[in-house]
Coordinates of C-alpha atoms and ligand atoms in Angstrom, one line a residue:
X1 CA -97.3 -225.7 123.7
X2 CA -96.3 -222.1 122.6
X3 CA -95.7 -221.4 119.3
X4 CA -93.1 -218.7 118.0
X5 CA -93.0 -217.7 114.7
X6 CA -89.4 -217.0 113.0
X7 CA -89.3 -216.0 109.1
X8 CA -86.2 -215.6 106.9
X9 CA -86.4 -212.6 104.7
X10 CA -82.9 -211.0 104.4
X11 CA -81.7 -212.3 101.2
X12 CA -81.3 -210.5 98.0
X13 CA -83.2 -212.5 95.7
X14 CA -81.1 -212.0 92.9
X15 CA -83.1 -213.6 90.8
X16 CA -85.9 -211.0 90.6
X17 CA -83.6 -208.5 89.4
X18 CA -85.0 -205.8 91.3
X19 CA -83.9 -202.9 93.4
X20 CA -86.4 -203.6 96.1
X21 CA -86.6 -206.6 98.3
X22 CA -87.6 -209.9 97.4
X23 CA -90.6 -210.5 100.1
X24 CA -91.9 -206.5 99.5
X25 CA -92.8 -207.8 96.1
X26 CA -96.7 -207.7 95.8
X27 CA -99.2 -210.1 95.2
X28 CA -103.1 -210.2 95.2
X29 CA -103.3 -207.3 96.8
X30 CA -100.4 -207.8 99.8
X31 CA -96.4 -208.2 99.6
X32 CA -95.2 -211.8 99.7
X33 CA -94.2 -211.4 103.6
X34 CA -97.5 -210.0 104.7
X35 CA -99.0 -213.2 103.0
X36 CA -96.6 -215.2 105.1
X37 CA -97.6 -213.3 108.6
X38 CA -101.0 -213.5 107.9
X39 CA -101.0 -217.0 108.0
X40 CA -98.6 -217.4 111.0
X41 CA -100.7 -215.0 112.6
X42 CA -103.8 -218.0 112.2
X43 CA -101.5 -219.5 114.5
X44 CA -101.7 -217.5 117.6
X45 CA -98.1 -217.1 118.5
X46 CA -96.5 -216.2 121.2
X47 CA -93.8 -214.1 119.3
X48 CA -93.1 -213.6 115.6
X49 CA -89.6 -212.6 114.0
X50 CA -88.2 -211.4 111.1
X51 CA -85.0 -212.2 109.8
X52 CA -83.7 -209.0 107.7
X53 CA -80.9 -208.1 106.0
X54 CA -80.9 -206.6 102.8
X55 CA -82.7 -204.0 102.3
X56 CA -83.8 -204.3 106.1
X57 CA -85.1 -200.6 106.5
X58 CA -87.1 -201.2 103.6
X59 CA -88.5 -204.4 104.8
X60 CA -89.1 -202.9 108.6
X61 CA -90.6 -199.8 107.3
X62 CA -93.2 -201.7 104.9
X63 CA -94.6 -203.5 107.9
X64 CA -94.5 -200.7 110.5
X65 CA -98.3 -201.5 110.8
X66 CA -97.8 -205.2 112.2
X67 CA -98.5 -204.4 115.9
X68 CA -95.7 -206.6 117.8
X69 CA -92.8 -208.1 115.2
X70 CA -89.6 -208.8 116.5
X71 CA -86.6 -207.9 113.9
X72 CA -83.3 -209.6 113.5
X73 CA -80.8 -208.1 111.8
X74 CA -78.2 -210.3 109.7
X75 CA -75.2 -209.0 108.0
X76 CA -73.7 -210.3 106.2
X77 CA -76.0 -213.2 104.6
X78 CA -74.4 -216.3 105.0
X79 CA -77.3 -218.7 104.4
X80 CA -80.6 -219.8 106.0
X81 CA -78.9 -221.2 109.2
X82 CA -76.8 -218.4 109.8
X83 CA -80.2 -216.4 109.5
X84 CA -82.2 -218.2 112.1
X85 CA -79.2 -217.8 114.4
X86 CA -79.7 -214.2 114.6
X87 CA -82.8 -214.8 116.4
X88 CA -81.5 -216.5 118.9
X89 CA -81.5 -213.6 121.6
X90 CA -85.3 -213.2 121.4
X91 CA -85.8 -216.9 121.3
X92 CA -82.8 -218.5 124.0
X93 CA -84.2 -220.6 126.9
X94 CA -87.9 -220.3 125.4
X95 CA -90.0 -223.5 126.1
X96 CA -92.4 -224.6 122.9
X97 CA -92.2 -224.9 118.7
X98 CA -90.4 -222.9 116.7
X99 CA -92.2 -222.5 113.2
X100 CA -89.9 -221.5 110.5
X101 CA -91.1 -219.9 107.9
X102 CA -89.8 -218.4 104.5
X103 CA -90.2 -214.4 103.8
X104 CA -90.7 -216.1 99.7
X105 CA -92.9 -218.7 100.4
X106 CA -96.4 -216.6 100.3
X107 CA -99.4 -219.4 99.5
X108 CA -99.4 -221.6 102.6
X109 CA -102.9 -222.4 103.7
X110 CA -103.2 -222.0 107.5
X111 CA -104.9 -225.4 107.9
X112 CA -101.3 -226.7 106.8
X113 CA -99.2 -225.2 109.0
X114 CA -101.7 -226.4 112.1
X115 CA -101.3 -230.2 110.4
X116 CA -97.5 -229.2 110.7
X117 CA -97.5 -228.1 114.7
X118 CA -99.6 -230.9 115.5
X119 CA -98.0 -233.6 113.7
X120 CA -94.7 -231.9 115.8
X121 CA -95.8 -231.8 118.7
X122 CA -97.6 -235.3 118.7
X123 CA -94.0 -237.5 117.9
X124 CA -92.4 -235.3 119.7
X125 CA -89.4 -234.7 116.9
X126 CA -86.6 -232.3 117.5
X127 CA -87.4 -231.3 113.6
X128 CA -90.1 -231.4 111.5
X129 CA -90.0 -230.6 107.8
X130 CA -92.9 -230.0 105.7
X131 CA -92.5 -231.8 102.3
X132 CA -94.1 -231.9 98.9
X133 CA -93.9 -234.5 96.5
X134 CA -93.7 -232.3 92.9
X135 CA -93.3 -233.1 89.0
X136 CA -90.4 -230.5 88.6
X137 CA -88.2 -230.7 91.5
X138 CA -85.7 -228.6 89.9
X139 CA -84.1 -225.5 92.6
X140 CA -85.6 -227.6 95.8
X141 CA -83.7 -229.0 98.3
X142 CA -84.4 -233.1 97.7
X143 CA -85.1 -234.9 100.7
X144 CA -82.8 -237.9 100.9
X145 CA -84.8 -241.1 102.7
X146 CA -82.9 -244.0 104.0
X147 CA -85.3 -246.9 104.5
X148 CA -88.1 -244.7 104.5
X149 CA -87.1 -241.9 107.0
X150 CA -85.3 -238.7 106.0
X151 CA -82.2 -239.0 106.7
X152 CA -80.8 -235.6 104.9
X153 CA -81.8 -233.1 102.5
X154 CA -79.6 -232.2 99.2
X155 CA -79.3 -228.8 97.4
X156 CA -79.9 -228.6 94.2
X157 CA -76.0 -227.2 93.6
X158 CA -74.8 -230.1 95.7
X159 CA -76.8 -233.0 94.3
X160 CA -75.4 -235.9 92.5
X161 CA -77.1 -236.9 89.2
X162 CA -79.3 -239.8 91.3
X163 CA -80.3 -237.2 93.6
X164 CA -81.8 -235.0 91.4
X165 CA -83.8 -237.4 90.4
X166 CA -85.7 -237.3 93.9
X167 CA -89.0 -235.7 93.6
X168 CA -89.7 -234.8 97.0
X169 CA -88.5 -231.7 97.9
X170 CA -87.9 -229.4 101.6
X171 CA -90.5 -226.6 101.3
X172 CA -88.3 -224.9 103.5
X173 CA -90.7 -224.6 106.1
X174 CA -89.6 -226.6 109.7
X175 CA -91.0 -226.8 113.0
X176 CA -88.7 -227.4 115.6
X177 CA -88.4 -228.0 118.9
X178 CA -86.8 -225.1 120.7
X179 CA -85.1 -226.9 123.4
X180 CA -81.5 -227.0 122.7
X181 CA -82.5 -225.9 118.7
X182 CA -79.8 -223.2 118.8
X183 CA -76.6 -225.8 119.8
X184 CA -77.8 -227.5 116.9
X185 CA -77.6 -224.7 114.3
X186 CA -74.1 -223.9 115.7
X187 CA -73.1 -227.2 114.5
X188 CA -74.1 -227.0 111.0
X189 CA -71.2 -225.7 108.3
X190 CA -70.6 -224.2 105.6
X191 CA -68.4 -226.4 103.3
X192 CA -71.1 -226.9 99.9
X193 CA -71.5 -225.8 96.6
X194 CA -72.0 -222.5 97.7
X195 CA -70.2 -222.1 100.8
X196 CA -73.5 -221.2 102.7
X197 CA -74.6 -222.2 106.1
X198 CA -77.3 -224.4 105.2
X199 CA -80.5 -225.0 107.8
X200 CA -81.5 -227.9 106.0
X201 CA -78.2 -229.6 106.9
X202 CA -80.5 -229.5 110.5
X203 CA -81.4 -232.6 109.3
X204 CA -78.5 -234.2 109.3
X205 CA -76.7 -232.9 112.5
X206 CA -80.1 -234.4 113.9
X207 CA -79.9 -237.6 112.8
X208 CA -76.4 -237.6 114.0
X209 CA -77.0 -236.9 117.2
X210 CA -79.9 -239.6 117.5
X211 CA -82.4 -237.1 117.8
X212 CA -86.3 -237.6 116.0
X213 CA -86.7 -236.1 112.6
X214 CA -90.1 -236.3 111.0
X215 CA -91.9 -235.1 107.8
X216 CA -95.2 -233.9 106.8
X217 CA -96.2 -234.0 103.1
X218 CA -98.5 -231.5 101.9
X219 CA -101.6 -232.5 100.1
X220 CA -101.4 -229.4 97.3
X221 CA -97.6 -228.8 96.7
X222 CA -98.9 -225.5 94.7
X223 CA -98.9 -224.3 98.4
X224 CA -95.2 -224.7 99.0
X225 CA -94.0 -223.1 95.9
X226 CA -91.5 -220.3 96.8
X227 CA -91.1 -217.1 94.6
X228 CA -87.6 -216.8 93.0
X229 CA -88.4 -214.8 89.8
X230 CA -90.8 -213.0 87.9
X231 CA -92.1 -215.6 86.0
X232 CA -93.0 -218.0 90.1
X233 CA -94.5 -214.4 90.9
X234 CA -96.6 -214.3 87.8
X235 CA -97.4 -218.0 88.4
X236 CA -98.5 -217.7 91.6
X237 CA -100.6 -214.5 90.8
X238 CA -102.4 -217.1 89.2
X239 CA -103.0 -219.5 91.5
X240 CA -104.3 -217.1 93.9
X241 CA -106.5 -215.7 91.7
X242 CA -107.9 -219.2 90.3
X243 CA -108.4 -220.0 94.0
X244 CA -110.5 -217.0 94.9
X245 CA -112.7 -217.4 91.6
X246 CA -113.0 -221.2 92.0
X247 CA -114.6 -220.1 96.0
X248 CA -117.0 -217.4 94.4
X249 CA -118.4 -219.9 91.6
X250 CA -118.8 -221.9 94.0
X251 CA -120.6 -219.6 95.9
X252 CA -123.0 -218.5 93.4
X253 CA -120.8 -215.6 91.5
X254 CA -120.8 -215.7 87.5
X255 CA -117.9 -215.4 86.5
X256 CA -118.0 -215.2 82.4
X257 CA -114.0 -215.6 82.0
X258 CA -112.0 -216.4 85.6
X259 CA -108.7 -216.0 83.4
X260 CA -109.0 -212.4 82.9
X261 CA -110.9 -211.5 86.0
X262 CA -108.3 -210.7 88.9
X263 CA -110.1 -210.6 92.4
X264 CA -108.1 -209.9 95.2
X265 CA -108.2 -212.5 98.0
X266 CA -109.9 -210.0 100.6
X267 CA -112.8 -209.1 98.5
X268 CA -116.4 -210.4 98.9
X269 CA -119.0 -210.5 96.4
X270 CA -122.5 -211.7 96.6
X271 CA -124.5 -214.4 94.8
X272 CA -125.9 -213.7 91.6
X273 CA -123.8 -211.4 90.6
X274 CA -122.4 -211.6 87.0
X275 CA -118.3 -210.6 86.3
X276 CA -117.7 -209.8 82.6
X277 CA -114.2 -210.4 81.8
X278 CA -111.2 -207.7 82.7
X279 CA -112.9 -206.8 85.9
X280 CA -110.7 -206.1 89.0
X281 CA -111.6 -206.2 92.1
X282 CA -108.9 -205.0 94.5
X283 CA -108.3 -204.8 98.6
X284 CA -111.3 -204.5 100.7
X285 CA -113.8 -204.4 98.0
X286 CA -117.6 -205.5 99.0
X287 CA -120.1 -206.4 96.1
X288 CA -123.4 -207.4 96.6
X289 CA -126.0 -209.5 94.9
X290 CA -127.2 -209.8 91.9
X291 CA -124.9 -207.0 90.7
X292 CA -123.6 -206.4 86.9
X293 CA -120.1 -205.5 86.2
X294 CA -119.0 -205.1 83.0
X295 CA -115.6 -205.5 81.5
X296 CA -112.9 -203.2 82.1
X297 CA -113.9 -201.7 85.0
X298 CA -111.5 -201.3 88.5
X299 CA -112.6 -201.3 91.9
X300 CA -110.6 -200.5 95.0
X301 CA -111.4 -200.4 98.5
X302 CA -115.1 -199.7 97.6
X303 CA -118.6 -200.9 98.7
X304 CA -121.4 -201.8 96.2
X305 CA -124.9 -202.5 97.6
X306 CA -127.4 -205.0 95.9
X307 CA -128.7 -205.1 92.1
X308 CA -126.1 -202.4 90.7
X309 CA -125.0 -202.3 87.4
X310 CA -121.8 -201.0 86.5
X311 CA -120.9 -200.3 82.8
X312 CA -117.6 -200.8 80.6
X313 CA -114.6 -199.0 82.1
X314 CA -115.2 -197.3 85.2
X315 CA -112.5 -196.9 88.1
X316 CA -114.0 -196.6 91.4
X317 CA -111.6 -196.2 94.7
X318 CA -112.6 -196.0 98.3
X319 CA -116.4 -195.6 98.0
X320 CA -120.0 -196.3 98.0
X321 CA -122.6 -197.3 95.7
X322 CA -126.1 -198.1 97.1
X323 CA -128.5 -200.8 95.7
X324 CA -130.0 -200.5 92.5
X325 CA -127.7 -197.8 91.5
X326 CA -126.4 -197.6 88.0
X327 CA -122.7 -196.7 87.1
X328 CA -120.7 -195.6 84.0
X329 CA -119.6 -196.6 81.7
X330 CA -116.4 -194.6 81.9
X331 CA -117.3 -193.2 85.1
X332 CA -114.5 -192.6 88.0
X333 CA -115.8 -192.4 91.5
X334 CA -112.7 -191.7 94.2
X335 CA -112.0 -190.2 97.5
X336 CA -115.4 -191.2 99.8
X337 CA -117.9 -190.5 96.7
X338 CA -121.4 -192.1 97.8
X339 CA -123.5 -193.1 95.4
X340 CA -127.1 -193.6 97.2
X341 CA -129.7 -196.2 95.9
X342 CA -131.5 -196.1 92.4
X343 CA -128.9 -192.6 91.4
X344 CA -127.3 -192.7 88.0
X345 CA -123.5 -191.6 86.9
X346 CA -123.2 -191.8 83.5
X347 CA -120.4 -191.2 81.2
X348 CA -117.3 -189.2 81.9
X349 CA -118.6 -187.9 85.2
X350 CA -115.9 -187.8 88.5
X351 CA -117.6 -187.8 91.8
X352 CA -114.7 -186.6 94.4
X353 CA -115.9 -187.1 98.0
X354 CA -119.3 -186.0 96.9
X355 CA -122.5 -187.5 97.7
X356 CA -125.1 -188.2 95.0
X357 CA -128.5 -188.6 96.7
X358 CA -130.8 -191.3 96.2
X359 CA -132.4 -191.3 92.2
X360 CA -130.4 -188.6 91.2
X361 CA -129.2 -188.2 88.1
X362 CA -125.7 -187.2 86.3
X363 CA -125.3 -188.8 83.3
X364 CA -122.6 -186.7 80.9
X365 CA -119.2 -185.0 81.6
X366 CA -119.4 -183.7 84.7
X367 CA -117.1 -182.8 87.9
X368 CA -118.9 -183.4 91.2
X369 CA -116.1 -182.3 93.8
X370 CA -116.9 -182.1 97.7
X371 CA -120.3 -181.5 97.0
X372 CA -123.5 -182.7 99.0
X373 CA -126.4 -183.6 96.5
X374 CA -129.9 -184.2 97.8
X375 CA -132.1 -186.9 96.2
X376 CA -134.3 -186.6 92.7
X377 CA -131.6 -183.9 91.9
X378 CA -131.1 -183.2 88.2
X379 CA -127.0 -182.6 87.1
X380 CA -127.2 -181.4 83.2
X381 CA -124.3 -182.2 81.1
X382 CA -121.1 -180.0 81.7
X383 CA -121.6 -179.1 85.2
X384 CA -118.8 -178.2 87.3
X385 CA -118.6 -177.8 90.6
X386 CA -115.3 -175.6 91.0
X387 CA -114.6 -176.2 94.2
X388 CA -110.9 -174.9 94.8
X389 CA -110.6 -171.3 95.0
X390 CA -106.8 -171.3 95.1
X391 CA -106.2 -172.4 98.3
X392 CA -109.0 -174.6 99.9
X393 CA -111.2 -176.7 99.0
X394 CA -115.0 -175.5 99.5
X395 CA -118.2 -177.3 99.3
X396 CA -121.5 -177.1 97.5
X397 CA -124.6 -177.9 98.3
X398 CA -127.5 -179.2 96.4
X399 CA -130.3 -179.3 98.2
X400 CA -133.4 -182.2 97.0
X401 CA -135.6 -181.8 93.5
X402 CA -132.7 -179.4 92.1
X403 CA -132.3 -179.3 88.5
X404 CA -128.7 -177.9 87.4
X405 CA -129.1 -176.8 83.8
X406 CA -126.4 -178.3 81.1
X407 CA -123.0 -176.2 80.9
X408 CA -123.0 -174.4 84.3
X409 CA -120.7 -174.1 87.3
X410 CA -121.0 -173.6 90.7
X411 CA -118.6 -171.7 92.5
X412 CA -118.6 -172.6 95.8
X413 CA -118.8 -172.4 98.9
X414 CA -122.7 -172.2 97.1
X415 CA -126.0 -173.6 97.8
X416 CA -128.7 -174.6 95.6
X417 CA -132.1 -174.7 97.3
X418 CA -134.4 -177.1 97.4
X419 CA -136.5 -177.7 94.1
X420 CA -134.3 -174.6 92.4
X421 CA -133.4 -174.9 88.8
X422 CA -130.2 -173.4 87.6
X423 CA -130.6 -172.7 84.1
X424 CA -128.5 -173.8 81.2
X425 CA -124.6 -171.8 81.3
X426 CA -125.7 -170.4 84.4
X427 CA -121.9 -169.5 86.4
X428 CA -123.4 -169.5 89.8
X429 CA -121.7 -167.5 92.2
X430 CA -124.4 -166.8 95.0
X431 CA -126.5 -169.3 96.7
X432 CA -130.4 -170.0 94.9
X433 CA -132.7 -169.7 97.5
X434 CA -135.6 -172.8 97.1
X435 CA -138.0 -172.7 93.9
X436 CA -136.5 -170.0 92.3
X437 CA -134.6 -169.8 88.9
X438 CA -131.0 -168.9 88.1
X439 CA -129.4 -167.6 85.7
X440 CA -126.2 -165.7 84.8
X441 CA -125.6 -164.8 81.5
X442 CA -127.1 -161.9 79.2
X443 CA -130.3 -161.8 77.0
X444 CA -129.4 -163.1 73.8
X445 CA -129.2 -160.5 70.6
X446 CA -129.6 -161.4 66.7
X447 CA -128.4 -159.7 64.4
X448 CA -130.1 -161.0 60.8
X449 CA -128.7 -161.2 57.7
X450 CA -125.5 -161.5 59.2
X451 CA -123.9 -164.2 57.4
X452 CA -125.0 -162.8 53.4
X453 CA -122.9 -159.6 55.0
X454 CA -119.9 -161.2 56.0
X455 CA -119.9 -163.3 53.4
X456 CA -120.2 -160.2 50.5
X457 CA -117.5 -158.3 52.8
X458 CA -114.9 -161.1 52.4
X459 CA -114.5 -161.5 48.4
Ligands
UD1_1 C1 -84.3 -222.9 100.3 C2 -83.8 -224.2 100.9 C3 -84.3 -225.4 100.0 C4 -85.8 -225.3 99.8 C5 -86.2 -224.0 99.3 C6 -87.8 -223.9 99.4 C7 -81.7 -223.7 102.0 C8 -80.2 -223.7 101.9 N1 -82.4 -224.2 100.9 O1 -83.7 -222.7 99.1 O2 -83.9 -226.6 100.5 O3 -86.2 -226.4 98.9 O4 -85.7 -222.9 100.2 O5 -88.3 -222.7 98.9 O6 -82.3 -223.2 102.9 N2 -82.4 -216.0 103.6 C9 -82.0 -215.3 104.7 N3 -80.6 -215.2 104.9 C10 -79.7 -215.9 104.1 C11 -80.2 -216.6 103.0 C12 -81.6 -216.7 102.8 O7 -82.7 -214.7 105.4 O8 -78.5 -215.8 104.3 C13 -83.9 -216.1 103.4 C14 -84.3 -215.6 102.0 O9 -84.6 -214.2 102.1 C15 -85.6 -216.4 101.7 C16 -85.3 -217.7 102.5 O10 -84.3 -217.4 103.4 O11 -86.7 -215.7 102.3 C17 -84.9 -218.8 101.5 O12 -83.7 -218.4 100.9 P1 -83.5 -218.7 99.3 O13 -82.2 -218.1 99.0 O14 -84.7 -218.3 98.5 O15 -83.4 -220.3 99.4 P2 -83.7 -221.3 98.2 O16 -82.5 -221.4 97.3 O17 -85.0 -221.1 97.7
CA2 CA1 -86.5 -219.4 97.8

């Protein structure tokens, strides 16, 4: 049967005091409703929909880059029924399951929602809600059985004291069948506690009508938990992140303290390879085996090959370190720096879309900017390359076996020859041609017995 997708994302959330939407609210590495289309997407719909209203530029311009995503605008908010209405115009007349989904419910495992179609489809229900059975129900809907089939489901504002006892709650997550669904939402109203139109009051206007209403409990109800405030964002940070460390241990990852090691979900990292505590590893990081990362570093969007180590505190974003390379500490690598095989960085050094060839070496206080540096090169300490000239950006070239004296800069465009040596506080301004020596700055004078001068001059 086809599937269509349909999640609710136009309320406020008031409760995450914020000025920006609710589901644009990031965590491990995506906002809530990108979590949520990523796993609808596992699906294979035929068409997904967003509900927005609030904020709904916002929301429509954060996921400009979802190829295909119907929008629905609702305005006013007048509850979750009210919002699947306003997707009736893409969805009228359509044969197949509706999945509903919430914008602020980001942690459902794919596998779950297939258990949920399936289930659907095979007892051919006009509803199906997925459930969880929870120690603290409090803020769910409660799912009301009457000889062991649901027979409503209960706000938390319009429970009685008995029903908020019930510790089975509506994850708010329904499939439904879409044949004559949207009659059904017409008929739900709005007289409760908070004057909403409610879509789990589907249940009832169901049952009413003698249709087939089912449930699904889900195994982990850590899966269902829906994001209301800071503190179920911070919580659920958490679970992510236990999640992806639990699947690299269990991989062959050492991880020396999972509490303070936050690894996005995307990343992969290879066996053997040790995490010291307050590492990050963000977006589409790759790490490989048998690697050494040591605490406080960052890395973002980057690729590091086999056996590297990377010392305390380095930030690396969108680049490359090849195998057996060694990193930091304090070192920041950004912008397409490449780091080839067995070459060292060493403290306070910047590589910016420069290219350190393979067991080169620059180990102290040094700014490597759109350069091209050959392999066995030699960067001193202090070297510059001052590659801005006002207006443009210009590169520098250092060509294999170079050995750039301590304290010098190269204005570029420049090239370094191969095997040159630039000698110490050398400001080079033309290109070295290969083997020979540079150097800029004057012979050097004495002058003796200055100091017993100076020092009978001043009294
Ligand atoms: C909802 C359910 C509750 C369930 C819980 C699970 C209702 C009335 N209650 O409560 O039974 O246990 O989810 O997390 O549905 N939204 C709109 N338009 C609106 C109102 C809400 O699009 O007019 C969207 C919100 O942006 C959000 C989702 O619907 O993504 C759920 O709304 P929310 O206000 O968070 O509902 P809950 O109180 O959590
Ligand atoms: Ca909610």
């Amino acid at each position: 049967m086809d599937i269509h997708v349909v999640i609710l994302a136009a309320g406020k959330g008031t409760r995450m005091r914020s000025t920006q939407p609710k589901v644009l609210h990031r965590l491990g590495g995506a906002s809530l409703i990108e979590h949520v289309l990523r796993t609808a997407a596992s699906l294979g719909p035929k068409s997904a929909t967003i509900v927005v209203g609030h904020m709904a530029e916002h929301v429509r311009s954060a996921l400009q880059t979802w190829p295909g995503l119907q929008f629905a605008i609702q305005e006013p908010q007048l509850g979750t029924a009210h919002a699947l209405l306003q997707a009736e115009r893409f969805l009228a007349d359509k044969p197949g399951t509706l999945l509903l989904l919430s914008g602020d419910v980001p942690l459902l495992a794919p596998r779950t929602l297939t258990r949920l179609v399936h289930q659907h489809e095979q007892s051919h229900a006009a509803l199906t809600v997925l459930t969880a059975n929870v120690e603290d129900p409090h803020g769910y809907g409660r799912i009301v059985r009457l000889e062991g089939r649901i027979a409503r489901i209960v706000e938390e504002k319009d429970a009685s004291p008995a029903e908020r006892r019930i510790r089975e709650i509506n994850s708010g997550i329904y499939a439904f069948a879409l044949e004559g669904l949207f009659d059904t939402v017409r008929a739900i109203d709005a007289r409760n506690a908070q004057g909403e139109h409610y879509l789990p009051d589907m249940v009832a206007v169901l049952r009413r009508r003698g249709r087939h209403v089912d449930t699904l409990v889900v195994e982990d109800p850590r899966e269902i938990r829906g994001i209301n405030s800071r503190e179920e964002l911070a919580d659920a940070g958490r679970f992510l992140r236990q999640q992806k460390n639990d699947e690299l241990m269990a991989a062959g990852v050492t991880i020396e303290d999972p509490a303070s090691t936050f690894i996005d979900p995307g990343v992969i990292v290879g066996t053997d390879t040790v995490l010291h505590p307050f590492v990050m590893l963000e977006g589409r990081t790759r790490i490989g085996a048998g690697c050494e990362i040591h605490s406080g570093t960052r890395i973002v969007n980057s690729m590091i090959g086999d056996g590297v180590a990377i010392n305390n505190h380095c930030v690396i974003t969108d680049s490359r370190v090849g195998p057996g390379a060694v990193v930091g500490p304090f070192a920041h690598l950004r912008a397409d720096a490449d780091v080839r095989e067995d070459a060292r960085v060493g403290n306070f050094v910047e590589l910016k879309k420069t290219s350190l060839g393979s067991g080169s070496k620059a180990m102290h206080l040094a700014y490597l900017g759109d350069a091209t540096i050959g392999s066995h090169v030699n960067i001193g300490a202090g070297t510059i390359t001052c590659n801005y000239d006002g207006s443009r950006k210009q590169p520098t070239m250092i060509e294999d076996g170079a050995f750039i004296g301590s304290d010098s800069q190269l204005i570029a465009p420049v090239t370094v020859g191969k095997g040159a040596y630039v000698g110490s506080g050398t400001t080079v301004r033309e290109n070295v041609p290969p083997g020979a020596l540079a150097v800029s700055a004057g012979k050097q004078r004495n002058i003796e017995d200055w100091v017993e001068g100076r020092k009978k001059k001043i009294p």
